[in-house]
């Protein structure tokens, strides 16, 4: 263990028992699609960190914007007018899926933004409950953790926000006992309808959902599901909130999943890709017609760092970089390459049970047996050590891949070249060969 690792023990590492948390690689530098170890070894960032560094590392445009803004003005409280803040909000409104635009509230990250989205929905509707999917992650702050479906909410229960959960489609392991996608959607909606009837639609402020599930399984919903949710919520006066913290800013091959899947919610929660994670930044866009509620009613939320000028400058620079690089279109074009390469990987490795995704956001679900679909590591397993060993092995083979319970999330920076992607796929194939020797 290096002197740095030893010194690092003063950091309380998230999501880990501390005795096991400080042994991984040290990354003190990065360049393009690579994280660089102390030794100079370059690791391909196949997951953009935690699906966040969409512009890679050391992007010159981001660095310059941050430095310039810091020199001019690095802080002004969010209640004052500020040029950079105005610029980013207006640009986001233009990028939003709504023809009449949006009003934007800024936060420091995705969890906070989900909390504020829930608050806003409750203020707007006067209703108190929130609907959320079991396979979901919305953050670790109070409201977001209360809405989260997966086990990361357990330590914070009960939440002060009454969330009612439902099962959403999961075509590979259908909770609705069908392998017909249309039937899956019909049964999922019937299930939701029963829940809402029991809860009272008039009590429900919003339905919060990741339009493509991220870290709770990387699930792409069958066609028609998001549409059906839109109709269902509209008919009942329930606001529809898309948590696009992972899917936003080109990740799925369009500005937002809302655009990619052609379903306009009432609010979009964002973070991560908004500025390629260069500075903590998140936020909430509320469609203009809905946001008008706050014209004469107080919007009762705010944070010291909301709309922080340096974060705003990094956001504007990131939007410029996405635009000038044509990166949303590039992500869409990467979809075919991903499908091709992953289909090939599935043919060569029996451990690959399912592949799914959109744009530059793909999941591999690993199984012990393709016929029975026995998971590599059961969801919520107490012993997920094979998952950790696989992560270590992938690092040794040259890739950082964010893996949860045998589901790999592939989401490289959108600046990735075809050659870099192919090289990373070859490295991944070597890791899967190793994995097959372990089970
Ligand atoms: N929502 C989704 C879909 C996420 O994936 C995450 C984090 O991974 C969050 C919300 C929480 O964002 P943050 O970690 O910035 O609070």
PDB file of C-alpha atoms and ligand atoms in Angstrom, residues 50-51 108-114 136-141 144 152 210 212-215 243-247 269 271-272 281-282 402, ligand 1:
ATOM      1  CA  UNK A  50     -20.238   7.323 -12.827  1.00  0.00           C
ATOM      2  CA  UNK A  51     -21.850   8.132 -16.203  1.00  0.00           C
ATOM      3  CA  UNK A 108     -25.279  21.007  -6.774  1.00  0.00           C
ATOM      4  CA  UNK A 109     -26.215  17.507  -7.923  1.00  0.00           C
ATOM      5  CA  UNK A 110     -28.878  15.047  -8.956  1.00  0.00           C
ATOM      6  CA  UNK A 111     -30.183  13.983  -5.550  1.00  0.00           C
ATOM      7  CA  UNK A 112     -30.823  17.556  -4.458  1.00  0.00           C
ATOM      8  CA  UNK A 113     -32.512  18.241  -7.788  1.00  0.00           C
ATOM      9  CA  UNK A 114     -34.850  15.273  -7.325  1.00  0.00           C
ATOM     10  CA  UNK A 136     -34.601   3.057  -9.666  1.00  0.00           C
ATOM     11  CA  UNK A 137     -32.006   5.267  -8.050  1.00  0.00           C
ATOM     12  CA  UNK A 138     -32.716   8.953  -7.510  1.00  0.00           C
ATOM     13  CA  UNK A 139     -30.024   9.991  -5.009  1.00  0.00           C
ATOM     14  CA  UNK A 140     -29.208   9.849  -1.373  1.00  0.00           C
ATOM     15  CA  UNK A 141     -30.738  13.084  -0.065  1.00  0.00           C
ATOM     16  CA  UNK A 144     -34.563  11.372  -3.503  1.00  0.00           C
ATOM     17  CA  UNK A 152     -29.760   2.143  -1.430  1.00  0.00           C
ATOM     18  CA  UNK A 210     -35.650   7.324 -15.069  1.00  0.00           C
ATOM     19  CA  UNK A 212     -33.975   4.491 -19.112  1.00  0.00           C
ATOM     20  CA  UNK A 213     -32.946   2.857 -15.849  1.00  0.00           C
ATOM     21  CA  UNK A 214     -29.324   3.582 -14.972  1.00  0.00           C
ATOM     22  CA  UNK A 215     -27.564   2.051 -11.998  1.00  0.00           C
ATOM     23  CA  UNK A 243     -34.920  11.800 -13.876  1.00  0.00           C
ATOM     24  CA  UNK A 244     -32.405  12.352 -16.676  1.00  0.00           C
ATOM     25  CA  UNK A 245     -29.385  12.588 -14.414  1.00  0.00           C
ATOM     26  CA  UNK A 246     -27.750   9.782 -16.397  1.00  0.00           C
ATOM     27  CA  UNK A 247     -29.661   9.881 -19.685  1.00  0.00           C
ATOM     28  CA  UNK A 269     -34.072  16.510 -13.506  1.00  0.00           C
ATOM     29  CA  UNK A 271     -26.877  16.680 -13.330  1.00  0.00           C
ATOM     30  CA  UNK A 272     -23.690  14.833 -14.346  1.00  0.00           C
ATOM     31  CA  UNK A 281     -23.942  20.878 -10.820  1.00  0.00           C
ATOM     32  CA  UNK A 282     -27.490  19.638 -11.155  1.00  0.00           C
ATOM     33  CA  UNK A 402     -19.096   0.705 -13.375  1.00  0.00           C
TER      34      UNK A 402
HETATM   35  N1  LIG B   1     -30.621  10.148 -10.402  1.00  0.00           N
HETATM   36  C1  LIG B   1     -29.959   9.227 -11.113  1.00  0.00           C
HETATM   37  C2  LIG B   1     -30.658   8.556 -12.249  1.00  0.00           C
HETATM   38  C3  LIG B   1     -28.647   8.900 -10.788  1.00  0.00           C
HETATM   39  O1  LIG B   1     -28.011   7.962 -11.485  1.00  0.00           O
HETATM   40  C4  LIG B   1     -28.027   9.569  -9.714  1.00  0.00           C
HETATM   41  C5  LIG B   1     -26.633   9.261  -9.347  1.00  0.00           C
HETATM   42  O2  LIG B   1     -26.002   8.379  -9.823  1.00  0.00           O
HETATM   43  C6  LIG B   1     -28.758  10.525  -9.021  1.00  0.00           C
HETATM   44  C7  LIG B   1     -30.038  10.797  -9.387  1.00  0.00           C
HETATM   45  C8  LIG B   1     -28.134  11.249  -7.861  1.00  0.00           C
HETATM   46  O3  LIG B   1     -27.274  12.223  -8.315  1.00  0.00           O
HETATM   47  P1  LIG B   1     -26.146  12.791  -7.326  1.00  0.00           P
HETATM   48  O4  LIG B   1     -25.241  11.660  -7.022  1.00  0.00           O
HETATM   49  O5  LIG B   1     -25.512  13.887  -8.139  1.00  0.00           O
HETATM   50  O6  LIG B   1     -26.838  13.323  -6.123  1.00  0.00           O
END
